[in-house]
Coordinates of C-alpha atoms in Angstrom, one line a residue:
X14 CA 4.2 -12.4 -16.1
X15 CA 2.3 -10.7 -13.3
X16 CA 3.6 -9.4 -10.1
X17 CA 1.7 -7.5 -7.8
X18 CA 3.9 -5.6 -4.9
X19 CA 2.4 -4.0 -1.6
X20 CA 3.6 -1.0 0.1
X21 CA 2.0 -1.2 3.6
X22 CA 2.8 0.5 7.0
X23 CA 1.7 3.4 9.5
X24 CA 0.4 6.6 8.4
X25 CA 2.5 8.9 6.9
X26 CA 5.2 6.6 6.9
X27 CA 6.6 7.6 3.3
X28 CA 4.3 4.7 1.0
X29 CA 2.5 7.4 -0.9
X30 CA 5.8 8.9 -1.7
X31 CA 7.8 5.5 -2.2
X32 CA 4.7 4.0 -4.6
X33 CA 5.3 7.1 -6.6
X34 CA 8.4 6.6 -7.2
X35 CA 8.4 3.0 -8.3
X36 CA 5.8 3.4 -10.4
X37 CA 7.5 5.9 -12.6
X38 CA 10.8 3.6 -12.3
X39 CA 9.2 0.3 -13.2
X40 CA 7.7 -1.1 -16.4
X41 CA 4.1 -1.7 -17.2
X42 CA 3.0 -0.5 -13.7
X43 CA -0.2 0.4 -12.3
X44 CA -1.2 1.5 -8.7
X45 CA -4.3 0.7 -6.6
X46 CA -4.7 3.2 -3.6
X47 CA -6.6 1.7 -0.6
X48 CA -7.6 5.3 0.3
X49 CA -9.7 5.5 -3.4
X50 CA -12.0 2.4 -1.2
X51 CA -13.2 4.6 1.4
X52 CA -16.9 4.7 3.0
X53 CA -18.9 6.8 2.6
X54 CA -18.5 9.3 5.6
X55 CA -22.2 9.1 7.0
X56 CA -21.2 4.8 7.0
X57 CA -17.9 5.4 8.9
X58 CA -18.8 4.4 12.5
X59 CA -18.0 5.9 15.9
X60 CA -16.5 3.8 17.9
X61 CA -15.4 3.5 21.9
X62 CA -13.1 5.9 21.5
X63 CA -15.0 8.6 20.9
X64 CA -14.2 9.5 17.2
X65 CA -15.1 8.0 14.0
X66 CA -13.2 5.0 12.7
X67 CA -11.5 5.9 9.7
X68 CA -8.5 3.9 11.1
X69 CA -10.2 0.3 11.1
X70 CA -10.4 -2.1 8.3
X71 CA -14.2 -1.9 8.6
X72 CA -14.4 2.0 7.0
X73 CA -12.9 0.1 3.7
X74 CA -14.3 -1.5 0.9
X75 CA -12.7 -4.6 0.9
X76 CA -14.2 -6.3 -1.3
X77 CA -14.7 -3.7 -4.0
X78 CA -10.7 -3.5 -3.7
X79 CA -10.3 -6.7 -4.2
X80 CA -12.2 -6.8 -7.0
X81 CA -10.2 -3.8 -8.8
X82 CA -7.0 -6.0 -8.0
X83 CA -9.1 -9.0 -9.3
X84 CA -9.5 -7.0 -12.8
X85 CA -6.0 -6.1 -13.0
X86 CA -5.0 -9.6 -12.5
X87 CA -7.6 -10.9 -15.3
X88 CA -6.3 -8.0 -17.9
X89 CA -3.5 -5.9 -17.1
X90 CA -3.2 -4.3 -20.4
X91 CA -6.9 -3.4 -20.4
X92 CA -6.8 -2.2 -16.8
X93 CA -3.4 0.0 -17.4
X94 CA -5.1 1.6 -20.5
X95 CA -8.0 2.7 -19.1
X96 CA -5.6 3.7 -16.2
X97 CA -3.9 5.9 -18.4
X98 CA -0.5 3.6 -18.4
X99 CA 1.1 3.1 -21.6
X100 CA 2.0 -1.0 -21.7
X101 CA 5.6 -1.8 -24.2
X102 CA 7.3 -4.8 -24.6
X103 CA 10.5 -5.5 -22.5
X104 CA 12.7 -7.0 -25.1
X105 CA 13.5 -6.9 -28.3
X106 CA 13.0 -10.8 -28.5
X107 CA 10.1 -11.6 -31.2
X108 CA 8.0 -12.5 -28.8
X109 CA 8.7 -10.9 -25.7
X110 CA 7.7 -12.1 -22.2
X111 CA 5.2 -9.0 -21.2
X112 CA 6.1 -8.2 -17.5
X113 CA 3.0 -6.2 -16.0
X114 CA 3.2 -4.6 -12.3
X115 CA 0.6 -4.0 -9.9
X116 CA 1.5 -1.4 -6.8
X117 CA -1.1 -1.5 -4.5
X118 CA -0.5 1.5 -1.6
X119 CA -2.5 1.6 1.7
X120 CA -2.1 1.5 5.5
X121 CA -3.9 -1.8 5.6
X122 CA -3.3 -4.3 3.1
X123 CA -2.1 -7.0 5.1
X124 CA -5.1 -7.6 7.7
X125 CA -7.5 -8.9 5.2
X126 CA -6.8 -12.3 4.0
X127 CA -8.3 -12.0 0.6
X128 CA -6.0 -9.1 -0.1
X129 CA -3.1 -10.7 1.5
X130 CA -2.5 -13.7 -0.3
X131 CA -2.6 -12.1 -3.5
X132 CA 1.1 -10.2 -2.7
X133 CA 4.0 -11.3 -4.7
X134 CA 5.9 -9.0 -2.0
X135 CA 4.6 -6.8 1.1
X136 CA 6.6 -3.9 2.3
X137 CA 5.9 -2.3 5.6
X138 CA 6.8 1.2 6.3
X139 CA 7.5 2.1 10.1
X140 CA 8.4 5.3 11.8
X141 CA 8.7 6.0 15.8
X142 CA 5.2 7.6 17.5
X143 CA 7.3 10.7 18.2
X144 CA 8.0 11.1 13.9
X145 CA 4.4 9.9 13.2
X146 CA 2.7 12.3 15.3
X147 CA 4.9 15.1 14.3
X148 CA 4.0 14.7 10.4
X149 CA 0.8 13.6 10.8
X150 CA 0.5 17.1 12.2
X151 CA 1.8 19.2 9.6
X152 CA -0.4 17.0 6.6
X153 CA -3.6 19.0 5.6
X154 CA -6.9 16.1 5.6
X155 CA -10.0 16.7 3.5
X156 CA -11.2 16.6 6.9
X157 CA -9.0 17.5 9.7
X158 CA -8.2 15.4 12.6
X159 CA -9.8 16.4 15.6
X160 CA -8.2 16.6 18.3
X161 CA -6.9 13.9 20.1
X162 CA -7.4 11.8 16.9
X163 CA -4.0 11.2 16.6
X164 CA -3.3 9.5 20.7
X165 CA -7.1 8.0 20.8
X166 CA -7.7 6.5 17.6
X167 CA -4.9 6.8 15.1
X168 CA -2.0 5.4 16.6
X169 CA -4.0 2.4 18.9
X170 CA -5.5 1.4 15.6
X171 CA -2.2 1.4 14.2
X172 CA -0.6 -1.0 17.2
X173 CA -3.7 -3.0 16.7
X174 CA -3.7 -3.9 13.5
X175 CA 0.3 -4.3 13.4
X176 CA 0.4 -6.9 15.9
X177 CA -2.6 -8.4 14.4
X178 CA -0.1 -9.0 11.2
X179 CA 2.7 -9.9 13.4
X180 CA 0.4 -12.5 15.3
X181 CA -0.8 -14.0 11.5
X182 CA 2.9 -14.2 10.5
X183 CA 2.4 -12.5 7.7
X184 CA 6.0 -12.3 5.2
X185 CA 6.7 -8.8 5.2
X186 CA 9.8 -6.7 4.6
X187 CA 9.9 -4.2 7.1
X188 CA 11.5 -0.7 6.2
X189 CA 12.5 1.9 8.0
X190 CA 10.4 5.6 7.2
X191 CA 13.3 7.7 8.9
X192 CA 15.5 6.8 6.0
X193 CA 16.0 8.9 3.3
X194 CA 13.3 8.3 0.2
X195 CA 16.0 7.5 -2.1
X196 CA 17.7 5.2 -0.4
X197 CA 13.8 3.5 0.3
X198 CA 13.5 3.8 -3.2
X199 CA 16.7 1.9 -4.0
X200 CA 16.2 -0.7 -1.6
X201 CA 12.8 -1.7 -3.0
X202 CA 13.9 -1.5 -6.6
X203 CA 16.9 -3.1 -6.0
X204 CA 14.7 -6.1 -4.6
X205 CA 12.1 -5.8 -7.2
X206 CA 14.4 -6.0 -10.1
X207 CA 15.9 -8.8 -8.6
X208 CA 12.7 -10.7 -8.4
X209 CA 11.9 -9.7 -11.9
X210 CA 15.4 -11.4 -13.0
X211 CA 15.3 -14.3 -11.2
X212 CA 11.4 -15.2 -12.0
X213 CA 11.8 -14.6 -15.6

């Protein structure tokens, strides 16, 4: 059995943090980072606002994404071990019903349809401009923001593509970034175990 779980939502809304954390809780489970399928920096755009587009879905690798999701759907146990994830059985039954997990993290997983429709669940994370802006502004980039980033390009992307989602219907659960990481991480395990039990 294969289940494949997105954590999805605005920047620095607490999906780094929550994926961590279920993938440490959860059996067989391996993680896909959308931020691995960067550009290249000289192939990220500038666009009308002024500053380079990291925020759009067209500074991603789509398709190479989907392709790593693609490989972990076609062999889980091969993709976990050369991930470094050690796959056991889940019962003590003599031929146990393998359960294998795929946590895929990112800020836009749910604008691109090929992506999208391979989600057994999608979790969006959401915190107020006022909360975003203030830790987006204490995180330390690779490359730092310039300034302005965060009012011209970071949070209009983010409204953008949000109500993009919204407009697609897209099932989501939403969750609220202002609450505390455990109790995020106990919602979403809750649910996931649930799942688990009732599929297998």
């Amino acid at each position: 059995m294969k289940y494949i779980i997105g954590i999805g939502g605005v920047t620095n809304g607490g999906k780094t943090t929550l994926t961590n954390r279920l993938i440490k809780a959860l059996p067989n489970c391996c993680v896909v980072h959308q931020d691995d399928f960067y550009k290249p920096q000289d192939q990220i755009e500038v666009g009308e606002d002024g500053f380079k587009q990291w925020d759009a879905l067209e500074s991603l690798d789509m398709d190479a994404m989907v392709s790593t999701v693609q490989a972990w759907i076609e062999e889980p146990r091969k993709f976990a071990r050369s991930h470094g994830v050690n796959v056991r059985p889940n019962s003590k039954e003599p031929v146990p019903e393998e359960i294998h997990i795929l946590v895929i993290e990112g800020f836009l997983l749910y604008n691109y349809k090929p992506l999208t429709d391979l989600f057994n669940k999608r979790y969006y994370l959401t915190v107020p401009y006022d909360e975003c802006k203030r830790r987006r502004s204490t995180r330390h980039y690779p490359i730092p923001d310039p300034p302005g980033l965060f009012d011209g390009h970071v949070w209009p992307m983010y409204l953008k593509y949000r109500k993009e989602m919204e407009t697609h219907e897209v099932d989501a659960v939403y969750l609220d970034g202002l609450k505390s990481r455990d109790d995020l991480c106990h919602q979403v395990f809750e649910e996931i175990q649930n799942m688990l039990f009732n599929c297998s």
